[in-house]
Structures are given as C-alpha cells and as structure tokens.
CSV table of C-alpha atoms in Angstrom, one decimal:
chain,number,residue,atom,x,y,z
L,6,MET,CA,-32.4,186.9,-130.1
L,7,ASP,CA,-30.1,186.7,-132.8
L,8,ASN,CA,-28.8,183.7,-131.8
L,9,LEU,CA,-32.7,182.1,-131.9
L,10,PHE,CA,-32.9,182.5,-135.5
L,11,ASN,CA,-28.9,181.5,-136.0
L,12,THR,CA,-29.9,178.2,-137.8
L,13,GLU,CA,-26.1,177.0,-137.9
L,14,GLN,CA,-25.5,177.4,-134.3
L,15,MET,CA,-28.8,175.3,-133.6
L,16,THR,CA,-27.4,172.8,-135.6
L,17,LYS,CA,-24.5,172.3,-133.6
L,18,THR,CA,-25.6,172.5,-130.3
L,19,MET,CA,-28.3,169.8,-131.4
L,20,LYS,CA,-25.1,167.7,-132.7
L,21,LYS,CA,-23.8,167.6,-129.4
L,22,ALA,CA,-26.4,167.1,-127.8
L,23,GLN,CA,-27.2,163.9,-129.7
L,24,ARG,CA,-24.0,162.7,-129.1
L,25,ARG,CA,-23.8,163.1,-125.7
L,26,ALA,CA,-27.4,161.3,-125.7
L,27,THR,CA,-25.5,158.8,-127.8
L,28,TRP,CA,-22.1,158.5,-125.4
L,29,LYS,CA,-24.5,158.1,-122.2
L,30,THR,CA,-27.0,155.5,-123.9
L,31,ILE,CA,-23.5,153.9,-124.9
L,32,PHE,CA,-22.0,153.9,-121.3
L,33,ILE,CA,-25.2,153.3,-119.6
L,34,THR,CA,-25.3,149.9,-122.3
L,35,PHE,CA,-21.6,149.0,-121.5
L,36,CYS,CA,-22.4,149.3,-117.4
L,37,VAL,CA,-25.3,147.1,-117.8
L,38,LEU,CA,-23.7,144.4,-120.2
L,39,ILE,CA,-20.5,144.6,-117.4
L,40,VAL,CA,-23.3,143.8,-114.8
L,41,THR,CA,-25.2,141.5,-116.5
L,42,LEU,CA,-21.8,139.2,-117.8
L,43,SER,CA,-20.3,140.1,-114.2
L,44,ALA,CA,-23.3,138.2,-112.5
L,45,GLY,CA,-23.9,135.5,-115.4
L,46,LYS,CA,-20.5,134.5,-114.6
L,47,ILE,CA,-20.8,134.5,-110.8
L,48,ALA,CA,-24.2,132.5,-111.1
L,49,ASN,CA,-22.5,130.0,-113.8
L,50,ASP,CA,-19.4,129.6,-111.8
L,51,ALA,CA,-21.9,128.8,-108.5
L,52,ILE,CA,-24.2,126.3,-110.8
L,53,THR,CA,-21.2,125.0,-112.1
L,54,ARG,CA,-19.6,124.1,-108.9
L,55,PHE,CA,-23.0,122.5,-107.3
L,56,LEU,CA,-23.1,120.3,-110.5
L,57,GLN,CA,-19.4,119.4,-110.4
L,58,SER,CA,-19.6,117.9,-107.0
L,59,HIS,CA,-22.8,116.4,-107.7
L,60,ALA,CA,-21.6,114.2,-110.5
L,61,GLN,CA,-18.3,113.7,-108.5
L,62,ASN,CA,-20.4,112.5,-105.6
L,63,SER,CA,-21.7,110.2,-107.6
L,64,PHE,CA,-18.5,108.6,-109.8
L,65,TYR,CA,-16.7,108.3,-106.2
L,66,THR,CA,-19.9,106.6,-104.2
L,67,LEU,CA,-19.6,104.3,-107.8
L,68,HIS,CA,-16.0,103.0,-107.1
L,69,GLN,CA,-17.3,102.8,-103.0
L,70,VAL,CA,-19.7,99.9,-103.9
L,71,GLY,CA,-18.1,98.5,-107.2
L,72,ARG,CA,-15.4,98.3,-109.6
L,73,ALA,CA,-13.3,95.5,-108.0
L,74,ASN,CA,-10.0,96.7,-106.5
L,75,GLU,CA,-10.0,99.9,-108.4
L,76,PHE,CA,-9.4,104.0,-107.0
L,77,ILE,CA,-9.9,107.2,-108.4
L,78,GLY,CA,-7.1,109.1,-108.8
L,79,THR,CA,-6.2,112.6,-110.2
L,80,THR,CA,-9.2,114.2,-111.5
L,81,LYS,CA,-9.2,117.1,-113.4
L,82,ASN,CA,-12.2,119.4,-114.3
L,83,TYR,CA,-13.1,121.2,-117.4
L,84,PRO,CA,-15.7,124.0,-116.3
L,85,GLY,CA,-18.7,124.8,-119.1
L,86,ILE,CA,-21.9,126.8,-119.5
L,87,LEU,CA,-23.8,124.8,-116.7
L,88,GLY,CA,-21.7,122.0,-116.8
L,89,GLY,CA,-18.7,120.6,-117.8
L,90,GLU,CA,-16.4,117.2,-117.6
L,91,MET,CA,-14.6,115.8,-114.8
L,92,HIS,CA,-12.0,113.7,-116.3
L,93,TYR,CA,-10.1,111.1,-113.8
L,94,LYS,CA,-7.6,108.5,-113.6
L,95,THR,CA,-8.0,105.3,-112.1
L,96,PHE,CA,-5.1,102.4,-110.4
L,97,LYS,CA,-5.1,99.6,-108.1
L,98,PHE,CA,-2.7,98.6,-105.5
L,99,ILE,CA,-1.0,95.2,-106.5
L,100,GLU,CA,1.4,94.2,-103.5
L,101,GLY,CA,1.1,97.7,-102.5
L,102,LYS,CA,2.8,99.0,-105.8
L,103,ILE,CA,0.3,101.7,-107.6
L,104,VAL,CA,-0.7,100.2,-111.4
L,105,PRO,CA,-2.2,103.0,-113.6
L,106,THR,CA,-5.3,101.0,-115.4
L,107,GLY,CA,-6.8,104.0,-117.3
L,108,ASP,CA,-8.8,106.9,-117.1
L,109,ASP,CA,-12.5,108.3,-117.5
L,110,THR,CA,-15.0,111.2,-118.1
L,111,TYR,CA,-17.9,112.4,-116.4
L,112,GLY,CA,-20.2,115.3,-117.8
L,113,TYR,CA,-22.7,116.9,-116.1
L,114,GLY,CA,-25.0,120.1,-116.6
L,115,PHE,CA,-28.8,121.2,-117.1
L,116,PHE,CA,-28.4,119.5,-121.1
L,117,ARG,CA,-26.0,116.1,-120.7
L,118,ASP,CA,-26.0,113.0,-118.9
L,119,GLU,CA,-23.9,112.5,-116.1
L,120,LYS,CA,-22.0,109.8,-118.4
L,121,VAL,CA,-19.8,110.7,-121.1
L,122,TYR,CA,-20.5,107.8,-123.8
L,123,GLU,CA,-18.1,105.3,-124.4
L,124,GLY,CA,-16.8,104.6,-128.0
L,125,SER,CA,-17.3,101.2,-129.8
L,126,THR,CA,-15.6,98.2,-128.0
L,127,PHE,CA,-14.3,96.4,-131.6
L,128,PRO,CA,-12.2,94.0,-131.3
L,129,LEU,CA,-14.1,92.0,-129.3
L,130,PRO,CA,-11.2,91.3,-126.9
L,131,PHE,CA,-11.9,95.1,-125.5
L,132,GLY,CA,-15.7,94.4,-124.5
L,133,LYS,CA,-17.1,94.2,-121.4
L,134,SER,CA,-17.8,90.4,-120.6
L,135,GLY,CA,-22.0,89.0,-119.6
L,136,SER,CA,-22.4,86.2,-120.8
L,137,GLU,CA,-21.3,82.5,-120.2
L,138,GLN,CA,-20.0,82.7,-123.8
L,139,ASP,CA,-17.4,85.5,-122.9
L,140,VAL,CA,-15.3,82.6,-120.7
L,141,ASP,CA,-13.4,81.5,-124.1
L,142,VAL,CA,-12.5,84.9,-124.3
L,143,GLN,CA,-9.8,87.3,-122.6
L,144,HIS,CA,-11.4,90.7,-122.4
L,145,TYR,CA,-8.8,93.3,-121.6
L,146,ASN,CA,-9.3,97.2,-120.8
L,147,GLU,CA,-7.7,99.8,-123.0
L,148,LEU,CA,-4.0,99.8,-121.7
L,149,GLY,CA,-4.3,95.7,-122.5
L,150,GLN,CA,-4.8,94.5,-118.6
L,151,ARG,CA,-6.6,91.0,-117.9
L,152,GLU,CA,-10.6,91.5,-117.2
L,153,MET,CA,-11.3,90.2,-113.9
L,154,LEU,CA,-14.6,87.7,-114.2
L,155,PHE,CA,-16.8,86.4,-111.4
L,156,PHE,CA,-18.9,83.6,-111.0
L,157,TYR,CA,-22.0,83.5,-109.2
L,158,PRO,CA,-22.1,80.3,-106.7
L,159,PHE,CA,-26.1,78.7,-107.3
L,160,ILE,CA,-25.5,78.8,-111.0
L,161,ASP,CA,-24.7,75.5,-112.5
L,162,TYR,CA,-21.8,76.8,-115.3
L,163,GLN,CA,-21.3,74.8,-118.5
L,164,LYS,CA,-17.9,76.7,-118.6
L,165,MET,CA,-15.6,78.8,-115.4
L,166,ARG,CA,-12.0,80.2,-115.3
L,167,ASN,CA,-9.5,78.1,-113.5
L,168,ASP,CA,-6.9,81.1,-113.8
L,169,LEU,CA,-4.7,79.5,-110.9
L,170,ALA,CA,-3.9,76.4,-113.1
L,171,LEU,CA,-1.7,79.3,-114.8
L,172,LEU,CA,0.4,79.7,-112.3
L,173,PRO,CA,3.3,77.2,-112.7
L,174,GLU,CA,4.2,79.5,-116.6
L,175,MET,CA,4.0,82.4,-114.8
L,176,ASP,CA,7.3,83.9,-113.7
L,177,ASP,CA,8.4,84.1,-110.6
L,178,HIS,CA,9.2,88.2,-110.6
L,179,LYS,CA,5.2,89.0,-111.3
L,180,ILE,CA,3.2,89.9,-109.1
L,181,MET,CA,-0.7,90.0,-109.8
L,182,GLU,CA,-4.8,90.0,-108.3
L,183,VAL,CA,-6.7,87.1,-108.6
L,184,ALA,CA,-10.9,87.1,-108.5
L,185,LEU,CA,-12.0,84.0,-106.3
L,186,SER,CA,-15.7,83.0,-106.5
L,187,PHE,CA,-16.8,81.0,-103.9
L,188,ASP,CA,-18.9,77.8,-103.7
L,189,LYS,CA,-21.9,79.6,-101.7
L,190,GLY,CA,-22.1,82.9,-99.8
L,191,TYR,CA,-20.2,83.3,-96.1
L,192,SER,CA,-20.0,86.2,-94.1
L,193,MET,CA,-17.5,88.6,-94.0
L,194,GLN,CA,-15.5,86.6,-90.8
L,195,GLU,CA,-16.1,83.3,-92.4
L,196,ALA,CA,-15.1,84.6,-95.8
L,197,LEU,CA,-11.6,86.1,-94.6
L,198,ALA,CA,-10.7,82.9,-92.1
L,199,LYS,CA,-10.8,80.9,-95.2
L,200,LEU,CA,-8.2,82.7,-97.3
L,201,PRO,CA,-4.5,81.7,-96.8
L,202,LYS,CA,-2.8,84.6,-94.6
L,203,ASP,CA,0.0,84.3,-97.0
L,204,VAL,CA,-1.9,86.0,-99.5
L,205,THR,CA,-3.2,90.0,-99.3
L,206,THR,CA,-6.9,90.2,-99.7
L,207,SER,CA,-7.9,93.1,-100.9
L,208,TRP,CA,-11.2,93.5,-101.5
L,209,LEU,CA,-14.7,91.3,-101.4
L,210,TRP,CA,-17.3,90.7,-103.7
L,211,VAL,CA,-21.0,91.6,-102.1
L,212,LYS,CA,-23.8,89.3,-103.2
L,213,ASP,CA,-26.0,91.8,-105.1
L,214,ILE,CA,-28.9,90.3,-106.4
L,215,ASN,CA,-31.8,87.7,-105.4
L,216,VAL,CA,-31.9,84.1,-107.8
L,217,THR,CA,-35.5,85.2,-108.2
L,218,ASP,CA,-34.4,88.4,-110.0
L,219,ASP,CA,-34.6,87.7,-113.2
L,220,HIS,CA,-33.4,91.2,-114.6
L,221,TYR,CA,-29.7,90.1,-113.9
L,222,VAL,CA,-29.9,86.5,-114.2
L,223,LYS,CA,-32.9,84.7,-115.9
L,224,ILE,CA,-34.7,82.0,-113.4
L,225,ALA,CA,-37.5,79.3,-114.7
L,226,LYS,CA,-40.4,79.9,-112.6
L,227,SER,CA,-41.1,76.9,-112.7
L,228,ASP,CA,-38.9,74.5,-110.5
L,229,GLY,CA,-36.1,77.3,-109.5
L,230,THR,CA,-33.6,76.1,-112.2
L,231,VAL,CA,-31.4,79.3,-114.1
L,232,GLU,CA,-32.3,79.8,-117.4
L,233,LYS,CA,-29.6,80.8,-120.0
L,234,GLY,CA,-29.8,84.1,-120.2
L,235,ASP,CA,-27.9,87.8,-119.5
L,236,TYR,CA,-25.6,88.5,-116.6
L,237,LEU,CA,-24.7,85.1,-116.0
L,238,LEU,CA,-21.5,86.3,-115.0
L,239,ARG,CA,-20.3,89.1,-113.8
L,240,SER,CA,-17.0,91.5,-114.8
L,241,GLU,CA,-14.7,93.6,-112.6
L,242,GLU,CA,-16.2,96.4,-114.4
L,243,ASN,CA,-19.9,96.1,-113.0
L,244,VAL,CA,-19.6,93.8,-109.6
L,245,TYR,CA,-20.3,95.5,-106.4
L,246,GLY,CA,-18.2,95.0,-103.0
L,247,PHE,CA,-15.7,97.0,-101.1
L,248,SER,CA,-11.7,97.5,-100.4
L,249,LEU,CA,-10.4,96.2,-97.3
L,250,PHE,CA,-8.2,99.0,-97.8
L,251,ASN,CA,-7.8,102.8,-98.6
L,252,ALA,CA,-7.3,104.9,-101.5
L,253,ASN,CA,-3.8,105.3,-99.7
L,254,GLY,CA,-3.1,101.4,-99.8
L,255,GLU,CA,-3.5,101.6,-95.8
L,256,VAL,CA,-6.2,98.7,-94.4
L,257,ALA,CA,-9.3,100.6,-94.5
L,258,GLU,CA,-11.2,101.6,-91.5
L,259,ASN,CA,-14.5,99.6,-90.8
L,260,PRO,CA,-14.8,99.0,-94.7
L,261,ALA,CA,-18.2,97.0,-94.4
L,262,GLU,CA,-19.8,100.0,-92.7
L,263,GLN,CA,-18.5,102.3,-95.5
L,264,PHE,CA,-19.7,99.9,-98.1
L,265,VAL,CA,-23.6,100.6,-96.7
L,266,ARG,CA,-23.0,103.9,-96.1
L,267,ALA,CA,-22.0,104.7,-99.9
L,268,ILE,CA,-25.6,103.0,-100.9
L,269,SER,CA,-27.5,104.9,-98.9
L,270,SER,CA,-26.1,108.3,-99.4
L,271,GLY,CA,-26.6,106.9,-103.4
L,272,THR,CA,-30.4,106.3,-102.4
L,273,ARG,CA,-30.5,109.9,-102.0
L,274,GLN,CA,-28.4,111.4,-104.8
L,275,LYS,CA,-30.5,112.6,-108.0
L,276,SER,CA,-28.4,110.6,-110.5
L,277,ARG,CA,-28.4,108.2,-113.5
L,278,LEU,CA,-27.6,105.5,-110.8
L,279,GLN,CA,-29.9,106.2,-108.0
L,280,ASP,CA,-32.4,103.3,-109.4
L,281,GLU,CA,-29.5,101.1,-109.0
L,282,TYR,CA,-28.8,102.2,-105.6
L,283,LYS,CA,-32.2,101.5,-104.3
L,284,ARG,CA,-32.2,98.3,-106.1
L,285,LEU,CA,-29.1,97.5,-104.3
L,286,GLU,CA,-30.3,98.7,-100.9
L,287,LYS,CA,-33.4,96.5,-101.4
L,288,GLU,CA,-32.0,93.3,-102.7
L,289,ILE,CA,-28.8,93.3,-100.3
L,290,GLY,CA,-31.0,94.7,-97.1
L,291,GLY,CA,-34.4,93.3,-97.8
L,292,ALA,CA,-37.6,94.9,-96.8
L,293,ASP,CA,-36.0,96.0,-93.1
L,294,GLY,CA,-32.9,98.1,-94.1
L,295,LEU,CA,-29.6,97.3,-94.8
L,296,SER,CA,-27.1,96.7,-92.7
L,297,VAL,CA,-23.2,95.0,-92.4
L,298,ASN,CA,-25.6,92.2,-91.2
L,299,ASP,CA,-27.0,91.8,-94.3
L,300,LEU,CA,-23.6,91.5,-96.0
L,301,VAL,CA,-22.6,87.9,-97.7
L,302,ILE,CA,-19.7,87.8,-99.5
L,303,TYR,CA,-19.8,85.4,-102.8
L,304,GLY,CA,-15.8,85.9,-103.7
L,305,ALA,CA,-12.8,87.8,-103.2
L,306,VAL,CA,-10.2,89.3,-104.8
L,307,VAL,CA,-6.4,88.6,-103.6
L,308,THR,CA,-3.0,89.7,-104.7
L,309,GLY,CA,0.5,88.4,-104.6
L,310,ASP,CA,3.3,87.1,-106.5
L,311,LYS,CA,3.5,83.3,-108.1
L,312,LYS,CA,4.5,81.3,-105.0
L,313,THR,CA,1.9,82.5,-102.4
L,314,LEU,CA,-1.2,82.3,-104.5
L,315,THR,CA,0.1,78.8,-105.1
L,316,SER,CA,-1.7,78.3,-101.6
L,317,LEU,CA,-5.0,78.9,-102.6
L,318,GLN,CA,-4.9,76.0,-105.5
L,319,ASP,CA,-7.1,72.9,-104.1
L,320,LEU,CA,-9.4,74.6,-102.4
L,321,ASP,CA,-12.9,73.4,-102.4
L,322,PHE,CA,-14.5,76.4,-101.2
L,323,ILE,CA,-13.0,78.6,-104.7
L,324,LYS,CA,-15.6,77.5,-107.5
L,325,ALA,CA,-13.8,79.4,-109.6
L,326,SER,CA,-10.9,81.9,-110.1
L,327,SER,CA,-9.9,84.7,-112.9
L,328,ILE,CA,-6.1,86.8,-112.7
L,329,GLY,CA,-6.3,90.5,-113.5
L,330,VAL,CA,-3.7,92.7,-113.7
L,331,ILE,CA,-0.5,91.0,-113.9
L,332,THR,CA,3.0,93.8,-113.5
L,333,ASP,CA,6.7,93.3,-111.8
L,334,LYS,CA,7.0,93.4,-108.4
L,335,TYR,CA,9.5,96.5,-108.6
C-alpha cells in the first residue's frame, strides 16, 4: 500500500514503460522499413529487368533490319528506379576486320522515352543526309568515318554519288565498304548473281516504300512524277536491309528469313518504333502479309580493297556508289 502513494516510484515505472513502448515502436518501424525497402528493391529490380529486356530487344531488332553493315558490340546497363540506361558500342566488319563505329544510348522506364535525345549536329558534316542537296556535302559520324548514301532506282536525280571513280586515288593497302544503288529492284538471287565474285557482299538494301508513299518520297498525284521533297535518298543510318554475315563475322544462316522475323517481332513489341515496323510489314509485304518472296533488293554494301572494287566500275546495273568506312588492312 505504501508503494501506491510513492510518486517517485510511480514516475520511474511510467518512464520505464514509456521507454519500452518507444523502443518497441522504433523496432517495429525499423522492421517495417527494412521489409518495405527490401520488397521495393526486389520489385524495382524485377520491373527494371523487364523494362531493360524490352528496350534491349527493341534496339537489337532495329540493328537486324537497319543500320547498314553495322552490328552491336559490347553493352553496359545502368539500372535506376523503374528504369535506366543501356550504353552500347557498334562496329562493322570490313574484310574480316572489326572497325568500331561509335556508341549509342537507350533509356528505358515508365517516365522516359526509349531513345536518349541527341545533341546538336553542328557543324554540318556531322548531320545525317536526307535530301538531294546533301550529295554535295560528305557527312561523317562522331569518329570521322564517311557516311554511305543510297539512291532510289525510280528517282531521276540531278545529283548522285559515284565514289567508285575515287578508287584510283586510294592507297593500295586500304580496305573499305561501298554502298551500291541499283538501277532497278532485283530478287536476292539476281542481285547476288550480278555482283562480282571477287568482292565481298556484306549487306543488302531492301525496298521499303511504295512510289506513291508521300511520307518518304513526295510524288505528284497527277502524272506520277517525283516532286522534290524530304527523304529523296537514304543515309546508312535510316536505310533498311539485312546483313549476309552474323555478329561473329560468319556467313549468316537464312538472313532474309531473319529479316522478315525481326520485322514481325517489331510489330508486336510495344515501343516507339512499333508503328514503323508495321509500316515496313505493310509496304514490303502488302495486304497478304510479309514473306521472303516479297523482298526486293535496291542495293548492297560490298567490301574490298582498291584492286577488287575496281571490278565494279562501269557495271551498267549500278546507278550510284558511296564509299563509307576506309581502314588499313591490318
């Protein structure tokens, strides 16, 4: 009974109970925080891996159907919160030699576009070609390598490239890639049969538009003649086709079928390029769907040295030629 009226003892008891309650609350809060953070990290990692895989498939598919004679090399992933960035390097095979061609970045996540926006293309030689006026200016990539151009067979250009005429000025010990534009569309078998056997054919340009498609080439509706407009020629950066070699430098197995499958896959992937893949499927394949038999070859990328590439000069089915990467043999 005496303790009931002992205020000092009661105060100590109350303070002790308060401390226990406080530490209990802190412990529970800490445990909840650890569980929440752990669950959040697990969820974020799973979502980020899913988004990374989706973005990676998107730009790998892009290189399967475009980017003339170029492959993806090493990749690095920088995950963040519900997204991240993929940094990758690109390269080309020039007569079996690996030549780096630069790097690029893809962002992925719920709150950003897949493509990391590029900076200014000033000065002018670093821009990408698209109009007929660009024929007068040789453009380059960030490593100072020449940009290849492709010319449509159905357009009567005022200006074209004939870079094969530059071969006599080349060093005998250099090897290079050359974009060839044909005088008309050919099947894959016809195109390969026409090209000399002593040059290496590494990539084929596939017809990707109809001549009445005024989004890419402006056509006068009255008489069918070509109007001057954008996209009268194609840069190697935005042309479509497929490589005859794989990323290991070996001859690819059924490359035309891989090209068709890549486009079909792109039409099903939710990405900023999905509409473009659907356009390609429609323009190349038509109403009955896309198959290998629908592919029409408008040009090619070949590689070789000065001596072997000279055999291409004066061939009547070659409408234009544009030299790209030039490098040493060894």
